[in-house]
Amino acid sequence: MPTTPKKPPSPASGRNPTPASGASPVVAMIGGGQLARMTHQAAIALGQTLRVLAAGPDESAAQVTPDVLIGSHTDLDALRRAAAGASVLTFDHEHVPTEHLERLVAEGVTVCPPPQALVHAQDKLLMRRKLHSLGAPVPRFAEITSIEDVEAFVKEIDGPVVIKTVRGGYDGKGVAMADDLAAAREIAGGYLADGIPVLAEERVAMRRELAALVARSPFGQGAAWPVVETVQRDGVCVEVYAPAPGLPDELGAAAQELGLRLANELGVVGVMAVELFETVDGALLVNELAMRPHNSGHWTMDGAVTSQFEQHLRAVLDYPLGDTSAVAPAAVMANVLGAPQTPAMSMDERLHHLFARIPDAKVHLYGKGERAGRKLGHINLIGTDMDEVRERAVRAAHWLSHAEWTDGWNEHDD
């Protein structure tokens, strides 16, 4: 449930003009992907229209919002156009240059989350150092500026490591596993030769990956959803189970409290996902931070009282935050990923057959063309038994991706 600190900190991110009497506030989101598309859906229910800065008219959000600007997130003038007259500027992704955001704040734009918070989701080395200074549990890590740094770190860890680019990277990009020193040398050496800053982390012996999704308003109110288990394949989230099956209550509460504490300490405004490792000995380690709606929170659209997209809007507009309770004992989100070969059957026909067989499936498509591995949408299902809900959700997502039922079912058979 939402909690409010006794002494709420100030937003310190600038202030935009209050909308004229009777006018709805305007939220501008940088990035025109599926997160902006689904945030726009939530804005409609609040009587608002999301303004989107998209790279092109065919992007997911640009297809559905009437208030779309075409431009690059690295273009300061494009950012200014998006922010003009808006109540707040927020993000579909974290790749906007920090110096541009600081300039906008200096010009009086309200940026949520503010650049001094967002930079911790942009720069993995800065994030690791900050979390370590705050006493948050993180894997052992080191900045890598030379092959000698790699050799020293691998010797210290005495085991496999992960090499990560300091900036950029998403859905497994910019992350490479090194089983031994030779592999670590080769991977890090390649990045360094290209002038790409990297860090090294120990590869954690983990039981599974979890995510703690929280939200925080400028006033300092916080809210946390149930902690979920995420399933990754080739660096991409494919399934989410809410709540995380078999998670001890005390560990779930610790993950929620950690997320809320970090959001407060970093000055986050909006939704933040804390990606976690649950280690084999039952401890928690922070893997990544995302300061925006997140794939691990898509289940909230149909499985929680308040979705992450509505909550993000509430938070950045400083509305009281919504109830984060689950509406069913089990919820599963399964991503619809493009098949290796696009099926001959149209997506519309696939939907027809899906709804005939699984009428309670909630489908969310992103308006993207099909290609191998691309996130085309997701399916949410809720119920009382996690195993049963998981089986149906995974089967439904595979059908939409491949136009084939995993159990061989054929609706035309007698």
Short mmCIF file of C-alpha atoms in Angstrom, two decimals:
data_model
loop_
_atom_site.label_atom_id
_atom_site.label_comp_id
_atom_site.label_asym_id
_atom_site.label_seq_id
_atom_site.Cartn_x
_atom_site.Cartn_y
_atom_site.Cartn_z
CA MET A 1 0.00 0.00 0.00
CA PRO A 2 1.16 3.61 -0.50
CA THR A 3 3.34 5.07 2.24
CA THR A 4 4.24 8.68 2.93
CA PRO A 5 7.51 9.82 4.58
CA LYS A 6 7.15 12.14 7.54
CA LYS A 7 9.20 14.85 5.84
CA PRO A 8 8.78 14.64 2.07
CA PRO A 9 11.71 15.93 0.04
CA SER A 10 11.34 18.60 -2.63
CA PRO A 11 11.22 17.57 -6.27
CA ALA A 12 14.05 19.98 -7.21
CA SER A 13 13.35 19.43 -10.89
CA GLY A 14 11.87 22.74 -11.98
CA ARG A 15 8.24 23.79 -12.29
CA ASN A 16 6.14 24.20 -15.39
CA PRO A 17 3.14 26.48 -15.68
CA THR A 18 -0.06 25.18 -14.09
CA PRO A 19 -2.64 24.33 -16.78
CA ALA A 20 -5.31 26.96 -17.33
CA SER A 21 -8.48 26.55 -15.32
CA GLY A 22 -10.47 23.64 -16.71
CA ALA A 23 -7.63 22.40 -18.91
CA SER A 24 -6.13 18.96 -18.46
CA PRO A 25 -2.42 18.73 -17.73
CA VAL A 26 -0.17 17.72 -20.59
CA VAL A 27 2.39 14.97 -20.00
CA ALA A 28 5.14 14.77 -22.61
CA MET A 29 6.97 11.45 -22.99
CA ILE A 30 10.29 11.14 -24.77
CA GLY A 31 10.32 8.01 -26.91
CA GLY A 32 7.56 6.53 -29.04
CA GLY A 33 7.78 2.84 -28.18
CA GLN A 34 5.27 0.47 -26.62
CA LEU A 35 5.73 1.94 -23.14
CA ALA A 36 4.59 5.33 -24.42
CA ARG A 37 1.72 3.66 -26.30
CA MET A 38 0.43 2.00 -23.14
CA THR A 39 0.98 5.16 -21.08
CA HIS A 40 -1.19 6.99 -23.61
CA GLN A 41 -3.91 4.40 -23.08
CA ALA A 42 -3.82 5.16 -19.37
CA ALA A 43 -3.85 8.91 -20.03
CA ILE A 44 -7.08 8.62 -22.02
CA ALA A 45 -8.89 7.22 -18.98
CA LEU A 46 -7.72 10.26 -17.00
CA GLY A 47 -9.13 12.64 -19.62
CA GLN A 48 -5.68 13.44 -20.94
CA THR A 49 -3.65 13.02 -24.12
CA LEU A 50 -0.03 11.97 -23.90
CA ARG A 51 2.33 14.06 -26.01
CA VAL A 52 5.03 11.87 -27.55
CA LEU A 53 8.39 12.67 -29.10
CA ALA A 54 8.86 9.78 -31.54
CA ALA A 55 11.66 9.01 -33.95
CA GLY A 56 9.16 8.30 -36.74
CA PRO A 57 5.41 8.21 -37.47
CA ASP A 58 5.35 4.41 -37.53
CA GLU A 59 6.52 3.99 -33.93
CA SER A 60 4.10 2.30 -31.54
CA ALA A 61 2.92 5.40 -29.67
CA ALA A 62 2.96 7.66 -32.72
CA GLN A 63 0.29 5.42 -34.27
CA VAL A 64 -2.23 6.15 -31.51
CA THR A 65 -1.69 9.57 -29.98
CA PRO A 66 -2.84 12.70 -31.83
CA ASP A 67 -0.19 14.81 -30.08
CA VAL A 68 3.02 13.47 -31.64
CA LEU A 69 6.22 15.26 -32.54
CA ILE A 70 8.82 13.66 -34.78
CA GLY A 71 12.39 14.16 -33.67
CA SER A 72 15.41 12.65 -31.98
CA HIS A 73 15.83 12.26 -28.23
CA THR A 74 19.39 13.52 -28.67
CA ASP A 75 18.23 16.82 -30.24
CA LEU A 76 17.88 19.53 -27.60
CA ASP A 77 15.56 21.62 -29.78
CA ALA A 78 13.28 18.60 -30.31
CA LEU A 79 13.18 18.08 -26.55
CA ARG A 80 12.28 21.74 -26.07
CA ARG A 81 9.43 21.42 -28.56
CA ALA A 82 8.10 18.40 -26.70
CA ALA A 83 8.31 20.19 -23.35
CA ALA A 84 6.72 23.45 -24.54
CA GLY A 85 3.52 24.01 -22.54
CA ALA A 86 3.67 20.57 -20.94
CA SER A 87 3.16 20.08 -17.22
CA VAL A 88 5.94 17.50 -17.03
CA LEU A 89 8.47 15.74 -19.24
CA THR A 90 9.01 12.01 -18.71
CA PHE A 91 10.47 9.01 -20.54
CA ASP A 92 9.79 5.84 -22.54
CA HIS A 93 13.54 5.04 -22.34
CA GLU A 94 16.62 6.29 -20.50
CA HIS A 95 18.79 7.32 -23.44
CA VAL A 96 18.27 11.11 -23.40
CA PRO A 97 21.62 12.89 -22.82
CA THR A 98 21.92 13.99 -19.20
CA GLU A 99 23.31 17.40 -20.19
CA HIS A 100 20.19 18.10 -22.29
CA LEU A 101 17.92 17.30 -19.35
CA GLU A 102 19.94 19.50 -17.02
CA ARG A 103 19.58 22.33 -19.54
CA LEU A 104 15.81 21.85 -19.70
CA VAL A 105 15.56 21.91 -15.89
CA ALA A 106 17.56 25.14 -15.85
CA GLU A 107 15.04 26.55 -18.32
CA GLY A 108 12.16 25.72 -15.96
CA VAL A 109 10.96 22.38 -17.34
CA THR A 110 9.73 19.80 -14.83
CA VAL A 111 11.58 16.57 -15.64
CA CYS A 112 10.45 13.35 -13.97
CA PRO A 113 12.49 11.54 -12.95
CA PRO A 114 14.94 14.45 -12.61
CA PRO A 115 18.30 14.06 -14.37
CA GLN A 116 20.21 13.60 -11.12
CA ALA A 117 18.09 10.49 -10.50
CA LEU A 118 17.81 9.23 -14.09
CA VAL A 119 21.58 9.20 -14.58
CA HIS A 120 21.74 6.16 -12.27
CA ALA A 121 19.68 4.22 -14.82
CA GLN A 122 21.82 5.54 -17.68
CA ASP A 123 25.31 4.87 -16.29
CA LYS A 124 25.81 1.39 -14.84
CA LEU A 125 29.13 2.22 -13.19
CA LEU A 126 27.70 5.31 -11.51
CA MET A 127 24.71 3.22 -10.41
CA ARG A 128 26.91 0.51 -8.90
CA ARG A 129 28.99 3.05 -7.01
CA LYS A 130 25.94 4.92 -5.72
CA LEU A 131 24.12 1.77 -4.62
CA HIS A 132 27.27 0.55 -2.88
CA SER A 133 27.56 3.87 -1.04
CA LEU A 134 23.92 3.57 0.06
CA GLY A 135 24.54 0.12 1.49
CA ALA A 136 22.36 -1.62 -1.09
CA PRO A 137 23.40 -5.20 -1.89
CA VAL A 138 25.18 -5.40 -5.26
CA PRO A 139 27.49 -7.91 -6.96
CA ARG A 140 31.22 -7.22 -6.70
CA PHE A 141 32.27 -4.97 -9.58
CA ALA A 142 35.15 -2.97 -11.01
CA GLU A 143 35.71 -0.30 -13.63
CA ILE A 144 37.71 -1.70 -16.52
CA THR A 145 40.06 0.69 -18.31
CA SER A 146 42.75 -1.79 -19.34
CA ILE A 147 43.42 -5.49 -19.81
CA GLU A 148 45.33 -5.37 -16.51
CA ASP A 149 42.10 -4.31 -14.78
CA VAL A 150 40.33 -7.35 -16.23
CA GLU A 151 43.09 -9.69 -15.12
CA ALA A 152 43.09 -8.28 -11.58
CA PHE A 153 39.31 -8.53 -11.25
CA VAL A 154 39.06 -12.10 -12.57
CA LYS A 155 41.85 -13.08 -10.16
CA GLU A 156 39.94 -11.44 -7.29
CA ILE A 157 36.63 -13.10 -8.19
CA ASP A 158 38.20 -16.47 -9.03
CA GLY A 159 35.23 -17.39 -11.17
CA PRO A 160 33.14 -16.38 -14.19
CA VAL A 161 32.41 -12.68 -14.71
CA VAL A 162 30.08 -10.44 -16.71
CA ILE A 163 31.39 -7.62 -18.89
CA LYS A 164 28.94 -4.72 -19.36
CA THR A 165 29.05 -1.51 -21.31
CA VAL A 166 28.73 1.43 -18.91
CA ARG A 167 26.08 3.17 -21.02
CA GLY A 168 23.50 1.94 -23.50
CA GLY A 169 22.41 -1.64 -23.81
CA TYR A 170 18.92 -3.05 -23.48
CA ASP A 171 17.35 -6.50 -23.72
CA GLY A 172 20.69 -8.22 -23.26
CA LYS A 173 22.68 -5.91 -25.56
CA GLY A 174 25.94 -4.64 -24.11
CA VAL A 175 26.18 -7.60 -21.70
CA ALA A 176 28.61 -10.48 -22.30
CA MET A 177 29.38 -13.54 -20.18
CA ALA A 178 33.00 -14.57 -19.68
CA ASP A 179 33.62 -18.05 -18.31
CA ASP A 180 37.35 -17.58 -17.89
CA LEU A 181 40.16 -15.06 -18.08
CA ALA A 182 40.79 -15.60 -21.79
CA ALA A 183 37.17 -14.80 -22.63
CA ALA A 184 37.16 -11.78 -20.31
CA ARG A 185 40.31 -10.43 -21.95
CA GLU A 186 38.86 -10.86 -25.42
CA ILE A 187 35.48 -9.28 -24.63
CA ALA A 188 36.80 -6.33 -22.65
CA GLY A 189 39.65 -5.81 -25.10
CA GLY A 190 37.20 -5.55 -27.99
CA TYR A 191 35.12 -2.91 -26.23
CA LEU A 192 38.16 -0.92 -25.09
CA ALA A 193 39.66 -0.98 -28.57
CA ASP A 194 36.46 0.62 -29.83
CA GLY A 195 36.61 3.27 -27.10
CA ILE A 196 33.56 1.89 -25.25
CA PRO A 197 33.74 2.21 -21.42
CA VAL A 198 33.02 -1.07 -19.61
CA LEU A 199 32.81 -2.56 -16.15
CA ALA A 200 33.11 -6.11 -14.87
CA GLU A 201 30.89 -7.85 -12.34
CA GLU A 202 31.01 -11.23 -10.69
CA ARG A 203 28.55 -13.69 -12.19
CA VAL A 204 26.13 -14.39 -9.38
CA ALA A 205 25.11 -17.93 -8.45
CA MET A 206 21.40 -17.22 -8.48
CA ARG A 207 18.20 -19.12 -7.95
CA ARG A 208 16.17 -16.80 -10.17
CA GLU A 209 15.58 -13.17 -11.16
CA LEU A 210 13.04 -10.99 -9.39
CA ALA A 211 11.75 -7.47 -9.89
CA ALA A 212 10.46 -4.98 -7.33
CA LEU A 213 8.30 -2.35 -9.02
CA VAL A 214 7.69 0.84 -7.06
CA ALA A 215 6.46 4.37 -7.66
CA ARG A 216 7.23 7.68 -5.98
CA SER A 217 5.62 11.10 -6.30
CA PRO A 218 7.30 14.53 -5.95
CA PHE A 219 5.59 14.83 -2.56
CA GLY A 220 7.46 11.72 -1.47
CA GLN A 221 4.55 9.27 -1.40
CA GLY A 222 5.62 5.76 -2.34
CA ALA A 223 3.83 2.60 -3.42
CA ALA A 224 5.03 -0.93 -4.21
CA TRP A 225 3.45 -3.79 -6.16
CA PRO A 226 3.93 -7.45 -5.24
CA VAL A 227 7.43 -8.67 -6.09
CA VAL A 228 7.51 -10.76 -9.28
CA GLU A 229 9.69 -13.43 -10.83
CA THR A 230 11.00 -12.67 -14.31
CA VAL A 231 12.15 -15.26 -16.82
CA GLN A 232 14.85 -14.19 -19.27
CA ARG A 233 15.81 -15.88 -22.52
CA ASP A 234 18.75 -14.57 -24.58
CA GLY A 235 18.71 -11.44 -22.47
CA VAL A 236 15.01 -10.74 -23.15
CA CYS A 237 12.21 -10.99 -20.59
CA VAL A 238 9.79 -13.64 -21.84
CA GLU A 239 7.55 -14.27 -18.84
CA VAL A 240 6.61 -12.64 -15.51
CA TYR A 241 4.92 -14.40 -12.58
CA ALA A 242 3.07 -12.24 -10.04
CA PRO A 243 3.58 -12.74 -7.20
CA ALA A 244 6.92 -14.56 -7.38
CA PRO A 245 6.05 -18.21 -6.61
CA GLY A 246 7.36 -19.49 -3.30
CA LEU A 247 8.94 -16.20 -2.29
CA PRO A 248 9.15 -16.00 1.52
CA ASP A 249 7.09 -13.11 2.90
CA GLU A 250 10.09 -11.57 4.64
CA LEU A 251 12.19 -11.62 1.45
CA GLY A 252 9.35 -10.10 -0.58
CA ALA A 253 8.90 -7.35 2.02
CA ALA A 254 12.66 -6.71 2.02
CA ALA A 255 12.64 -6.31 -1.78
CA GLN A 256 9.72 -3.85 -1.64
CA GLU A 257 11.37 -1.87 1.15
CA LEU A 258 14.64 -1.78 -0.79
CA GLY A 259 12.87 -0.46 -3.88
CA LEU A 260 11.05 2.25 -1.93
CA ARG A 261 14.24 3.25 -0.09
CA LEU A 262 16.26 3.53 -3.29
CA ALA A 263 13.52 5.55 -5.00
CA ASN A 264 13.56 7.96 -2.07
CA GLU A 265 17.35 8.12 -1.72
CA LEU A 266 17.84 8.73 -5.45
CA GLY A 267 14.98 11.22 -5.73
CA VAL A 268 13.04 9.21 -8.32
CA VAL A 269 9.70 10.58 -9.50
CA GLY A 270 7.55 8.08 -11.38
CA VAL A 271 7.74 4.31 -11.68
CA MET A 272 11.02 2.49 -11.01
CA ALA A 273 11.81 -1.19 -11.52
CA VAL A 274 14.55 -2.72 -9.40
CA GLU A 275 15.78 -5.87 -11.14
CA LEU A 276 17.10 -8.32 -8.55
CA PHE A 277 18.99 -11.57 -8.27
CA GLU A 278 17.75 -14.03 -5.66
CA THR A 279 20.93 -15.94 -4.84
CA VAL A 280 21.11 -19.66 -4.12
CA ASP A 281 21.56 -18.87 -0.43
CA GLY A 282 18.40 -16.72 -0.29
CA ALA A 283 19.93 -13.23 -0.45
CA LEU A 284 19.00 -10.32 -2.74
CA LEU A 285 21.37 -8.42 -5.03
CA VAL A 286 20.45 -5.44 -7.22
CA ASN A 287 21.09 -6.08 -10.90
CA GLU A 288 19.68 -3.06 -12.76
CA LEU A 289 17.43 -0.02 -12.29
CA ALA A 290 14.85 1.23 -14.80
CA MET A 291 13.20 4.60 -14.08
CA ARG A 292 10.08 4.26 -16.25
CA PRO A 293 7.35 1.69 -16.78
CA HIS A 294 8.99 -1.69 -17.26
CA ASN A 295 8.37 -5.07 -18.87
CA SER A 296 8.20 -6.66 -15.41
CA GLY A 297 5.15 -4.49 -14.67
CA HIS A 298 3.01 -5.24 -17.73
CA TRP A 299 1.00 -7.76 -15.68
CA THR A 300 -0.40 -4.83 -13.65
CA MET A 301 -2.57 -3.78 -16.61
CA ASP A 302 -4.94 -6.67 -15.88
CA GLY A 303 -3.66 -8.10 -12.60
CA ALA A 304 -3.50 -5.11 -10.24
CA VAL A 305 -5.93 -2.46 -9.05
CA THR A 306 -3.69 0.25 -10.52
CA SER A 307 -1.53 -0.39 -13.57
CA GLN A 308 2.06 0.81 -13.73
CA PHE A 309 1.11 3.14 -16.59
CA GLU A 310 -1.64 4.92 -14.68
CA GLN A 311 0.59 5.03 -11.63
CA HIS A 312 3.42 6.62 -13.58
CA LEU A 313 1.07 9.39 -14.70
CA ARG A 314 -0.25 9.83 -11.16
CA ALA A 315 3.29 10.05 -9.85
CA VAL A 316 4.73 12.55 -12.32
CA LEU A 317 1.62 14.75 -11.96
CA ASP A 318 1.84 14.47 -8.15
CA TYR A 319 -1.61 12.92 -7.82
CA PRO A 320 -2.16 10.60 -4.83
CA LEU A 321 -0.89 7.18 -5.82
CA GLY A 322 -3.21 4.27 -6.57
CA ASP A 323 -3.78 0.94 -4.84
CA THR A 324 -1.15 -1.60 -5.94
CA SER A 325 -2.94 -4.72 -4.71
CA ALA A 326 -3.23 -7.74 -6.98
CA VAL A 327 -6.76 -8.59 -8.13
CA ALA A 328 -6.14 -12.36 -8.24
CA PRO A 329 -3.84 -14.86 -6.50
CA ALA A 330 -1.87 -15.47 -9.71
CA ALA A 331 -1.07 -13.34 -12.76
CA VAL A 332 1.22 -14.19 -15.65
CA MET A 333 2.54 -11.96 -18.40
CA ALA A 334 3.97 -13.68 -21.50
CA ASN A 335 5.69 -11.63 -24.19
CA VAL A 336 4.68 -12.21 -27.81
CA LEU A 337 8.00 -12.39 -29.67
CA GLY A 338 8.39 -12.54 -33.41
CA ALA A 339 8.86 -16.10 -34.72
CA PRO A 340 11.96 -17.09 -36.74
CA GLN A 341 9.67 -17.17 -39.78
CA THR A 342 6.56 -14.99 -39.91
CA PRO A 343 3.46 -17.23 -40.10
CA ALA A 344 1.33 -17.19 -43.23
CA MET A 345 -1.76 -16.74 -41.01
CA SER A 346 -2.49 -13.07 -40.32
CA MET A 347 -2.29 -11.72 -36.78
CA ASP A 348 -6.01 -10.92 -36.96
CA GLU A 349 -6.84 -14.56 -37.70
CA ARG A 350 -4.51 -15.70 -34.94
CA LEU A 351 -6.40 -13.44 -32.53
CA HIS A 352 -9.69 -14.96 -33.67
CA HIS A 353 -8.51 -18.49 -32.86
CA LEU A 354 -6.86 -17.42 -29.60
CA PHE A 355 -10.02 -15.85 -28.24
CA ALA A 356 -12.07 -18.86 -29.30
CA ARG A 357 -9.86 -21.16 -27.23
CA ILE A 358 -8.75 -18.86 -24.36
CA PRO A 359 -11.48 -16.22 -24.05
CA ASP A 360 -10.08 -14.69 -20.84
CA ALA A 361 -6.70 -13.88 -22.43
CA LYS A 362 -5.94 -10.15 -22.36
CA VAL A 363 -3.95 -9.24 -25.45
CA HIS A 364 -1.86 -6.08 -25.79
CA LEU A 365 -0.30 -5.62 -29.24
CA TYR A 366 2.15 -2.82 -30.00
CA GLY A 367 1.45 -2.12 -33.68
CA LYS A 368 4.83 -3.44 -34.82
CA GLY A 369 5.74 -5.35 -37.94
CA GLU A 370 6.74 -8.95 -37.34
CA ARG A 371 10.38 -9.99 -37.31
CA ALA A 372 12.32 -12.66 -35.45
CA GLY A 373 12.69 -11.94 -31.73
CA ARG A 374 10.92 -8.58 -31.79
CA LYS A 375 8.55 -7.72 -28.97
CA LEU A 376 5.19 -7.58 -30.75
CA GLY A 377 3.01 -7.45 -27.65
CA HIS A 378 2.17 -9.37 -24.51
CA ILE A 379 -0.62 -11.48 -23.05
CA ASN A 380 -1.89 -11.29 -19.48
CA LEU A 381 -3.87 -14.01 -17.73
CA ILE A 382 -5.04 -14.17 -14.12
CA GLY A 383 -6.40 -16.99 -11.98
CA THR A 384 -6.04 -18.90 -8.75
CA ASP A 385 -3.39 -21.49 -9.66
CA MET A 386 -0.02 -20.18 -10.88
CA ASP A 387 0.96 -23.33 -12.77
CA GLU A 388 -2.34 -23.43 -14.67
CA VAL A 389 -2.25 -19.72 -15.47
CA ARG A 390 1.39 -19.96 -16.59
CA GLU A 391 0.67 -22.87 -18.92
CA ARG A 392 -2.20 -21.07 -20.62
CA ALA A 393 -0.36 -17.74 -20.92
CA VAL A 394 2.75 -19.31 -22.45
CA ARG A 395 0.62 -21.37 -24.83
CA ALA A 396 -1.34 -18.27 -25.88
CA ALA A 397 1.80 -16.20 -26.50
CA HIS A 398 3.40 -18.98 -28.54
CA TRP A 399 0.25 -19.25 -30.65
CA LEU A 400 0.23 -15.54 -31.45
CA SER A 401 3.94 -15.67 -32.32
CA HIS A 402 4.03 -18.89 -34.35
CA ALA A 403 0.41 -19.72 -35.31
CA GLU A 404 0.86 -23.15 -33.77
CA TRP A 405 -0.45 -24.65 -30.55
CA THR A 406 2.23 -26.14 -28.33
CA ASP A 407 -0.05 -29.09 -27.49
CA GLY A 408 -0.95 -29.80 -31.12
CA TRP A 409 -4.56 -28.74 -30.66
CA ASN A 410 -6.58 -28.11 -33.85
CA GLU A 411 -9.93 -26.38 -33.63
CA HIS A 412 -11.08 -28.08 -36.84
CA ASP A 413 -10.64 -31.59 -35.46
CA ASP A 414 -13.75 -33.41 -34.24
#
